[in-house]
Amino acid sequence: MDLITRHNVVVAMDNDTVRSVSAEALPLTQQGTSHGPCKGGNFPQKSLAVLLGLGQFGVCRIVIRDEAAATGVERFVGPLRSIIIFDKSDLSTDGEAGVFYPGQAWRDFLLRLSDFTDTDPQINRYRSCTYVPSDEQGCTECVRSCPTGAQAMSVPTPEGRYSSQIANQQHRFWEGKLQFDFGRCLDERSQMATMFPEWSCARCLTSCAAQGKRRASTVDDYQQKMRELSLHGSD
């Protein structure tokens, strides 16, 4: 509410608003689960939380925020909602007043960061998600905790290659990017919902938060990279 002024309009993007925006702004042929501003949570790397550097996109499609603490690295995860702000002021791209503008250099960096087929150590060092190993064994908690195999069928190997079983499913790739195996995930959720109407699977999220590996160096490296690339906001 503090964001609302005489000159600003703030819209919370709940499910009803997303549907309304889709209906008004997109042609009928491009509406639905495969198009539009919302991908049903499958691609939160497009969310404001990630675009503005508040969190990172993990291999399990969870947005992670790691922070340094006296006892090590604390991890924060959870569902996301975005806010759209309509502001008449000129767009700030120089970092003044603490405003971070996600310029082209930053967006290119995020695309590499969320592409887990890119195992280059020079990009992997900035990942809070430790699925791709560095000096240690890679973390696979989210994949191992998934009872349906949806996670295993939605990620490359820690070496950055897709299994032959995944590679043969070309219908699941769009512009070279693998879509989440939502069908496998939904099968179990639908079955369980017949017994427990409020039931929802969150095994990958909870295992990542509770047991996922952390890299202390990533917290500082990521923040430093964000400050460095924010200087290219006007690109």
GROMACS .gro file of N, CA and C in nm, residues 57-177:
model
  363
   57PHE      N    1   1.698  -1.854  -0.952
   57PHE     CA    2   1.619  -1.965  -1.004
   57PHE      C    3   1.699  -2.093  -0.991
   58GLY      N    4   1.646  -2.192  -0.916
   58GLY     CA    5   1.715  -2.318  -0.898
   58GLY      C    6   1.678  -2.421  -1.003
   59VAL      N    7   1.753  -2.528  -1.009
   59VAL     CA    8   1.728  -2.631  -1.109
   59VAL      C    9   1.590  -2.694  -1.089
   60CYS      N   10   1.539  -2.690  -0.966
   60CYS     CA   11   1.408  -2.747  -0.937
   60CYS      C   12   1.297  -2.645  -0.955
   61ARG      N   13   1.328  -2.531  -1.021
   61ARG     CA   14   1.230  -2.426  -1.048
   61ARG      C   15   1.178  -2.360  -0.921
   62ILE      N   16   1.261  -2.360  -0.820
   62ILE     CA   17   1.232  -2.289  -0.696
   62ILE      C   18   1.319  -2.163  -0.694
   63VAL      N   19   1.261  -2.053  -0.650
   63VAL     CA   20   1.339  -1.932  -0.634
   63VAL      C   21   1.403  -1.933  -0.496
   64ILE      N   22   1.534  -1.919  -0.493
   64ILE     CA   23   1.614  -1.930  -0.371
   64ILE      C   24   1.674  -1.793  -0.337
   65ARG      N   25   1.671  -1.759  -0.212
   65ARG     CA   26   1.746  -1.643  -0.165
   65ARG      C   27   1.836  -1.687  -0.051
   66ASP      N   28   1.966  -1.683  -0.073
   66ASP     CA   29   2.064  -1.719   0.030
   66ASP      C   30   2.124  -1.592   0.089
   67GLU      N   31   2.138  -1.591   0.221
   67GLU     CA   32   2.197  -1.478   0.291
   67GLU      C   33   2.300  -1.527   0.390
   68ALA      N   34   2.409  -1.452   0.403
   68ALA     CA   35   2.514  -1.487   0.498
   68ALA      C   36   2.467  -1.459   0.640
   69ALA      N   37   2.497  -1.552   0.730
   69ALA     CA   38   2.461  -1.537   0.871
   69ALA      C   39   2.579  -1.584   0.955
   70ALA      N   40   2.574  -1.554   1.084
   70ALA     CA   41   2.685  -1.591   1.172
   70ALA      C   42   2.706  -1.741   1.175
   71THR      N   43   2.598  -1.818   1.157
   71THR     CA   44   2.606  -1.963   1.163
   71THR      C   45   2.629  -2.028   1.026
   72GLY      N   46   2.643  -1.946   0.922
   72GLY     CA   47   2.663  -2.000   0.788
   72GLY      C   48   2.575  -1.927   0.688
   73VAL      N   49   2.512  -2.003   0.600
   73VAL     CA   50   2.424  -1.944   0.499
   73VAL      C   51   2.280  -1.985   0.527
   74GLU      N   52   2.192  -1.887   0.539
   74GLU     CA   53   2.051  -1.914   0.559
   74GLU      C   54   1.979  -1.909   0.424
   75ARG      N   55   1.889  -2.003   0.403
   75ARG     CA   56   1.816  -2.011   0.276
   75ARG      C   57   1.670  -1.978   0.296
   76PHE      N   58   1.618  -1.894   0.208
   76PHE     CA   59   1.477  -1.856   0.210
   76PHE      C   60   1.414  -1.898   0.078
   77VAL      N   61   1.303  -1.969   0.086
   77VAL     CA   62   1.232  -2.013  -0.034
   77VAL      C   63   1.083  -1.993  -0.010
   78GLY      N   64   1.006  -1.997  -0.116
   78GLY     CA   65   0.862  -1.986  -0.100
   78GLY      C   66   0.795  -1.945  -0.229
   79PRO      N   67   0.662  -1.945  -0.231
   79PRO     CA   68   0.588  -1.906  -0.351
   79PRO      C   69   0.607  -1.758  -0.381
   80LEU      N   70   0.586  -1.721  -0.507
   80LEU     CA   71   0.611  -1.585  -0.552
   80LEU      C   72   0.485  -1.519  -0.606
   81ARG      N   73   0.475  -1.391  -0.585
   81ARG     CA   74   0.376  -1.310  -0.653
   81ARG      C   75   0.446  -1.183  -0.699
   82SER      N   76   0.406  -1.134  -0.813
   82SER     CA   77   0.466  -1.012  -0.866
   82SER      C   78   0.371  -0.894  -0.848
   83ILE      N   79   0.429  -0.776  -0.855
   83ILE     CA   80   0.352  -0.653  -0.850
   83ILE      C   81   0.389  -0.569  -0.971
   84ILE      N   82   0.290  -0.512  -1.036
   84ILE     CA   83   0.313  -0.419  -1.146
   84ILE      C   84   0.286  -0.278  -1.097
   85ILE      N   85   0.379  -0.187  -1.122
   85ILE     CA   86   0.364  -0.048  -1.079
   85ILE      C   87   0.360   0.041  -1.203
   86PHE      N   88   0.256   0.120  -1.215
   86PHE     CA   89   0.245   0.218  -1.322
   86PHE      C   90   0.289   0.353  -1.266
   87ASP      N   91   0.401   0.404  -1.317
   87ASP     CA   92   0.461   0.526  -1.263
   87ASP      C   93   0.486   0.624  -1.377
   88LYS      N   94   0.448   0.750  -1.357
   88LYS     CA   95   0.467   0.851  -1.460
   88LYS      C   96   0.609   0.907  -1.462
   89SER      N   97   0.687   0.879  -1.360
   89SER     CA   98   0.823   0.932  -1.355
   89SER      C   99   0.911   0.866  -1.461
   90ASP      N  100   1.015   0.937  -1.501
   90ASP     CA  101   1.110   0.880  -1.595
   90ASP      C  102   1.180   0.760  -1.534
   91LEU      N  103   1.208   0.661  -1.617
   91LEU     CA  104   1.273   0.539  -1.570
   91LEU      C  105   1.416   0.566  -1.527
   92SER      N  106   1.451   0.525  -1.405
   92SER     CA  107   1.587   0.543  -1.355
   92SER      C  108   1.673   0.425  -1.396
   93THR      N  109   1.784   0.454  -1.461
   93THR     CA  110   1.875   0.348  -1.505
   93THR      C  111   2.017   0.366  -1.452
   94ASP      N  112   2.035   0.462  -1.362
   94ASP     CA  113   2.171   0.490  -1.315
   94ASP      C  114   2.196   0.443  -1.172
   95GLY      N  115   2.102   0.369  -1.115
   95GLY     CA  116   2.121   0.314  -0.982
   95GLY      C  117   2.095   0.411  -0.868
   96GLU      N  118   2.047   0.532  -0.899
   96GLU     CA  119   2.020   0.628  -0.794
   96GLU      C  120   1.901   0.584  -0.708
   97ALA      N  121   1.901   0.627  -0.583
   97ALA     CA  122   1.792   0.600  -0.489
   97ALA      C  123   1.771   0.450  -0.468
   98GLY      N  124   1.876   0.371  -0.488
   98GLY     CA  125   1.867   0.228  -0.464
   98GLY      C  126   1.787   0.152  -0.567
   99VAL      N  127   1.755   0.217  -0.680
   99VAL     CA  128   1.678   0.150  -0.785
   99VAL      C  129   1.771   0.070  -0.873
  100PHE      N  130   1.738  -0.057  -0.889
  100PHE     CA  131   1.820  -0.145  -0.975
  100PHE      C  132   1.746  -0.168  -1.106
  101TYR      N  133   1.809  -0.128  -1.215
  101TYR     CA  134   1.748  -0.147  -1.346
  101TYR      C  135   1.804  -0.273  -1.411
  102PRO      N  136   1.719  -0.371  -1.444
  102PRO     CA  137   1.769  -0.497  -1.504
  102PRO      C  138   1.800  -0.479  -1.652
  103GLY      N  139   1.916  -0.424  -1.680
  103GLY     CA  140   1.958  -0.398  -1.817
  103GLY      C  141   1.992  -0.526  -1.892
  104GLN      N  142   2.032  -0.509  -2.018
  104GLN     CA  143   2.056  -0.624  -2.104
  104GLN      C  144   2.169  -0.713  -2.052
  105ALA      N  145   2.275  -0.651  -2.001
  105ALA     CA  146   2.387  -0.730  -1.949
  105ALA      C  147   2.343  -0.818  -1.832
  106TRP      N  148   2.260  -0.761  -1.745
  106TRP     CA  149   2.209  -0.837  -1.630
  106TRP      C  150   2.117  -0.950  -1.675
  107ARG      N  151   2.029  -0.921  -1.772
  107ARG     CA  152   1.936  -1.024  -1.819
  107ARG      C  153   2.011  -1.137  -1.890
  108ASP      N  154   2.114  -1.104  -1.964
  108ASP     CA  155   2.195  -1.208  -2.029
  108ASP      C  156   2.261  -1.297  -1.923
  109PHE      N  157   2.307  -1.236  -1.816
  109PHE     CA  158   2.368  -1.311  -1.706
  109PHE      C  159   2.267  -1.404  -1.642
  110LEU      N  160   2.145  -1.356  -1.619
  110LEU     CA  161   2.042  -1.439  -1.558
  110LEU      C  162   2.005  -1.558  -1.646
  111LEU      N  163   2.000  -1.537  -1.777
  111LEU     CA  164   1.968  -1.647  -1.868
  111LEU      C  165   2.072  -1.758  -1.858
  112ARG      N  166   2.197  -1.719  -1.849
  112ARG     CA  167   2.303  -1.821  -1.834
  112ARG      C  168   2.293  -1.888  -1.697
  113LEU      N  169   2.261  -1.809  -1.596
  113LEU     CA  170   2.256  -1.862  -1.460
  113LEU      C  171   2.145  -1.965  -1.445
  114SER      N  172   2.033  -1.946  -1.516
  114SER     CA  173   1.920  -2.038  -1.504
  114SER      C  174   1.925  -2.152  -1.605
  115ASP      N  175   2.028  -2.155  -1.690
  115ASP     CA  176   2.046  -2.262  -1.788
  115ASP      C  177   2.146  -2.362  -1.732
  116PHE      N  178   2.095  -2.471  -1.678
  116PHE     CA  179   2.183  -2.567  -1.609
  116PHE      C  180   2.252  -2.664  -1.706
  117THR      N  181   2.237  -2.640  -1.837
  117THR     CA  182   2.325  -2.708  -1.932
  117THR      C  183   2.456  -2.632  -1.946
  118ASP      N  184   2.460  -2.511  -1.894
  118ASP     CA  185   2.581  -2.429  -1.894
  118ASP      C  186   2.655  -2.456  -1.763
  119THR      N  187   2.760  -2.536  -1.770
  119THR     CA  188   2.833  -2.576  -1.649
  119THR      C  189   2.967  -2.504  -1.636
  120ASP      N  190   2.985  -2.398  -1.712
  120ASP     CA  191   3.109  -2.321  -1.705
  120ASP      C  192   3.133  -2.277  -1.560
  121PRO      N  193   3.249  -2.308  -1.502
  121PRO     CA  194   3.277  -2.268  -1.363
  121PRO      C  195   3.264  -2.119  -1.341
  122GLN      N  196   3.286  -2.039  -1.446
  122GLN     CA  197   3.280  -1.894  -1.431
  122GLN      C  198   3.138  -1.843  -1.417
  123ILE      N  199   3.039  -1.924  -1.455
  123ILE     CA  200   2.899  -1.888  -1.430
  123ILE      C  201   2.845  -1.967  -1.310
  124ASN      N  202   2.893  -2.088  -1.294
  124ASN     CA  203   2.844  -2.174  -1.186
  124ASN      C  204   2.879  -2.118  -1.048
  125ARG      N  205   2.985  -2.043  -1.038
  125ARG     CA  206   3.029  -1.987  -0.909
  125ARG      C  207   2.925  -1.891  -0.850
  126TYR      N  208   2.837  -1.838  -0.936
  126TYR     CA  209   2.737  -1.742  -0.890
  126TYR      C  210   2.604  -1.807  -0.854
  127ARG      N  211   2.591  -1.938  -0.869
  127ARG     CA  212   2.465  -2.006  -0.845
  127ARG      C  213   2.448  -2.044  -0.698
  128SER      N  214   2.334  -2.005  -0.641
  128SER     CA  215   2.301  -2.054  -0.507
  128SER      C  216   2.262  -2.201  -0.513
  129CYS      N  217   2.195  -2.241  -0.623
  129CYS     CA  218   2.162  -2.382  -0.644
  129CYS      C  219   2.290  -2.456  -0.679
  130THR      N  220   2.323  -2.558  -0.599
  130THR     CA  221   2.451  -2.629  -0.616
  130THR      C  222   2.434  -2.761  -0.689
  131TYR      N  223   2.333  -2.770  -0.775
  131TYR     CA  224   2.311  -2.893  -0.852
  131TYR      C  225   2.434  -2.925  -0.938
  132VAL      N  226   2.486  -2.823  -1.006
  132VAL     CA  227   2.609  -2.841  -1.083
  132VAL      C  228   2.726  -2.831  -0.986
  133PRO      N  229   2.807  -2.937  -0.975
  133PRO     CA  230   2.913  -2.938  -0.873
  133PRO      C  231   3.022  -2.837  -0.904
  134SER      N  232   3.088  -2.793  -0.798
  134SER     CA  233   3.205  -2.706  -0.811
  134SER      C  234   3.324  -2.784  -0.757
  135ASP      N  235   3.366  -2.753  -0.636
  135ASP     CA  236   3.472  -2.832  -0.573
  135ASP      C  237   3.415  -2.949  -0.495
  136GLU      N  238   3.281  -2.947  -0.478
  136GLU     CA  239   3.216  -3.050  -0.399
  136GLU      C  240   3.120  -3.130  -0.487
  137GLN      N  241   3.064  -3.234  -0.433
  137GLN     CA  242   2.964  -3.311  -0.506
  137GLN      C  243   2.837  -3.227  -0.521
  138GLY      N  244   2.775  -3.235  -0.638
  138GLY     CA  245   2.655  -3.156  -0.664
  138GLY      C  246   2.538  -3.201  -0.577
  139CYS      N  247   2.448  -3.108  -0.548
  139CYS     CA  248   2.329  -3.135  -0.467
  139CYS      C  249   2.218  -3.188  -0.556
  140THR      N  250   2.153  -3.295  -0.514
  140THR     CA  251   2.040  -3.351  -0.589
  140THR      C  252   1.919  -3.373  -0.500
  141GLU      N  253   1.908  -3.297  -0.391
  141GLU     CA  254   1.801  -3.318  -0.295
  141GLU      C  255   1.663  -3.304  -0.359
  142CYS      N  256   1.643  -3.202  -0.442
  142CYS     CA  257   1.510  -3.181  -0.502
  142CYS      C  258   1.473  -3.294  -0.596
  143VAL      N  259   1.571  -3.346  -0.670
  143VAL     CA  260   1.544  -3.455  -0.764
  143VAL      C  261   1.514  -3.583  -0.689
  144ARG      N  262   1.591  -3.612  -0.586
  144ARG     CA  263   1.574  -3.736  -0.510
  144ARG      C  264   1.443  -3.737  -0.432
  145SER      N  265   1.395  -3.619  -0.394
  145SER     CA  266   1.274  -3.613  -0.311
  145SER      C  267   1.146  -3.619  -0.393
  146CYS      N  268   1.155  -3.610  -0.526
  146CYS     CA  269   1.035  -3.607  -0.610
  146CYS      C  270   0.983  -3.749  -0.632
  147PRO      N  271   0.862  -3.782  -0.585
  147PRO     CA  272   0.812  -3.919  -0.594
  147PRO      C  273   0.767  -3.959  -0.734
  148THR      N  274   0.739  -3.862  -0.821
  148THR     CA  275   0.685  -3.893  -0.953
  148THR      C  276   0.791  -3.903  -1.061
  149GLY      N  277   0.910  -3.851  -1.033
  149GLY     CA  278   1.013  -3.846  -1.136
  149GLY      C  279   1.003  -3.722  -1.223
  150ALA      N  280   0.911  -3.630  -1.190
  150ALA     CA  281   0.895  -3.509  -1.269
  150ALA      C  282   1.022  -3.424  -1.267
  151GLN      N  283   1.085  -3.415  -1.152
  151GLN     CA  284   1.208  -3.338  -1.144
  151GLN      C  285   1.320  -3.404  -1.224
  152ALA      N  286   1.334  -3.534  -1.210
  152ALA     CA  287   1.439  -3.605  -1.283
  152ALA      C  288   1.421  -3.593  -1.434
  153MET      N  289   1.294  -3.584  -1.480
  153MET     CA  290   1.265  -3.573  -1.622
  153MET      C  291   1.262  -3.427  -1.669
  154SER      N  292   1.305  -3.335  -1.583
  154SER     CA  293   1.299  -3.193  -1.618
  154SER      C  294   1.433  -3.122  -1.603
  155VAL      N  295   1.539  -3.198  -1.578
  155VAL     CA  296   1.670  -3.135  -1.559
  155VAL      C  297   1.776  -3.213  -1.637
  156PRO      N  298   1.883  -3.145  -1.677
  156PRO     CA  299   1.996  -3.216  -1.735
  156PRO      C  300   2.073  -3.289  -1.625
  157THR      N  301   2.170  -3.366  -1.661
  157THR     CA  302   2.258  -3.425  -1.561
  157THR      C  303   2.343  -3.314  -1.500
  158PRO      N  304   2.404  -3.336  -1.385
  158PRO     CA  305   2.491  -3.233  -1.327
  158PRO      C  306   2.606  -3.194  -1.420
  159GLU      N  307   2.632  -3.276  -1.522
  159GLU     CA  308   2.737  -3.243  -1.621
  159GLU      C  309   2.682  -3.159  -1.735
  160GLY      N  310   2.550  -3.128  -1.732
  160GLY     CA  311   2.492  -3.039  -1.831
  160GLY      C  312   2.435  -3.107  -1.954
  161ARG      N  313   2.416  -3.238  -1.950
  161ARG     CA  314   2.363  -3.310  -2.067
  161ARG      C  315   2.226  -3.370  -2.033
  162TYR      N  316   2.139  -3.374  -2.132
  162TYR     CA  317   2.009  -3.437  -2.113
  162TYR      C  318   2.018  -3.585  -2.143
  163SER      N  319   1.948  -3.666  -2.065
  163SER     CA  320   1.945  -3.810  -2.091
  163SER      C  321   1.877  -3.834  -2.225
  164SER      N  322   1.901  -3.950  -2.284
  164SER     CA  323   1.840  -3.982  -2.413
  164SER      C  324   1.688  -3.985  -2.401
  165GLN      N  325   1.637  -4.025  -2.285
  165GLN     CA  326   1.492  -4.030  -2.266
  165GLN      C  327   1.431  -3.891  -2.274
  166ILE      N  328   1.499  -3.792  -2.216
  166ILE     CA  329   1.450  -3.654  -2.222
  166ILE      C  330   1.472  -3.597  -2.362
  167ALA      N  331   1.590  -3.618  -2.417
  167ALA     CA  332   1.624  -3.560  -2.547
  167ALA      C  333   1.529  -3.606  -2.657
  168ASN      N  334   1.473  -3.727  -2.643
  168ASN     CA  335   1.381  -3.779  -2.744
  168ASN      C  336   1.242  -3.716  -2.736
  169GLN      N  337   1.214  -3.644  -2.630
  169GLN     CA  338   1.083  -3.580  -2.614
  169GLN      C  339   1.090  -3.436  -2.665
  170GLN      N  340   1.106  -3.422  -2.795
  170GLN     CA  341   1.126  -3.290  -2.854
  170GLN      C  342   1.006  -3.198  -2.835
  171HIS      N  343   0.888  -3.254  -2.813
  171HIS     CA  344   0.770  -3.170  -2.794
  171HIS      C  345   0.777  -3.090  -2.665
  172ARG      N  346   0.866  -3.127  -2.576
  172ARG     CA  347   0.879  -3.057  -2.448
  172ARG      C  348   0.982  -2.944  -2.453
  173PHE      N  349   1.046  -2.925  -2.566
  173PHE     CA  350   1.146  -2.819  -2.580
  173PHE      C  351   1.086  -2.701  -2.656
  174TRP      N  352   1.117  -2.582  -2.611
  174TRP     CA  353   1.074  -2.460  -2.679
  174TRP      C  354   1.193  -2.365  -2.686
  175GLU      N  355   1.235  -2.334  -2.809
  175GLU     CA  356   1.354  -2.253  -2.832
  175GLU      C  357   1.474  -2.309  -2.757
  176GLY      N  358   1.484  -2.440  -2.758
  176GLY     CA  359   1.597  -2.507  -2.695
  176GLY      C  360   1.586  -2.524  -2.546
  177LYS      N  361   1.479  -2.471  -2.484
  177LYS     CA  362   1.461  -2.479  -2.340
  177LYS      C  363   1.361  -2.588  -2.306
   0.00000   0.00000   0.00000
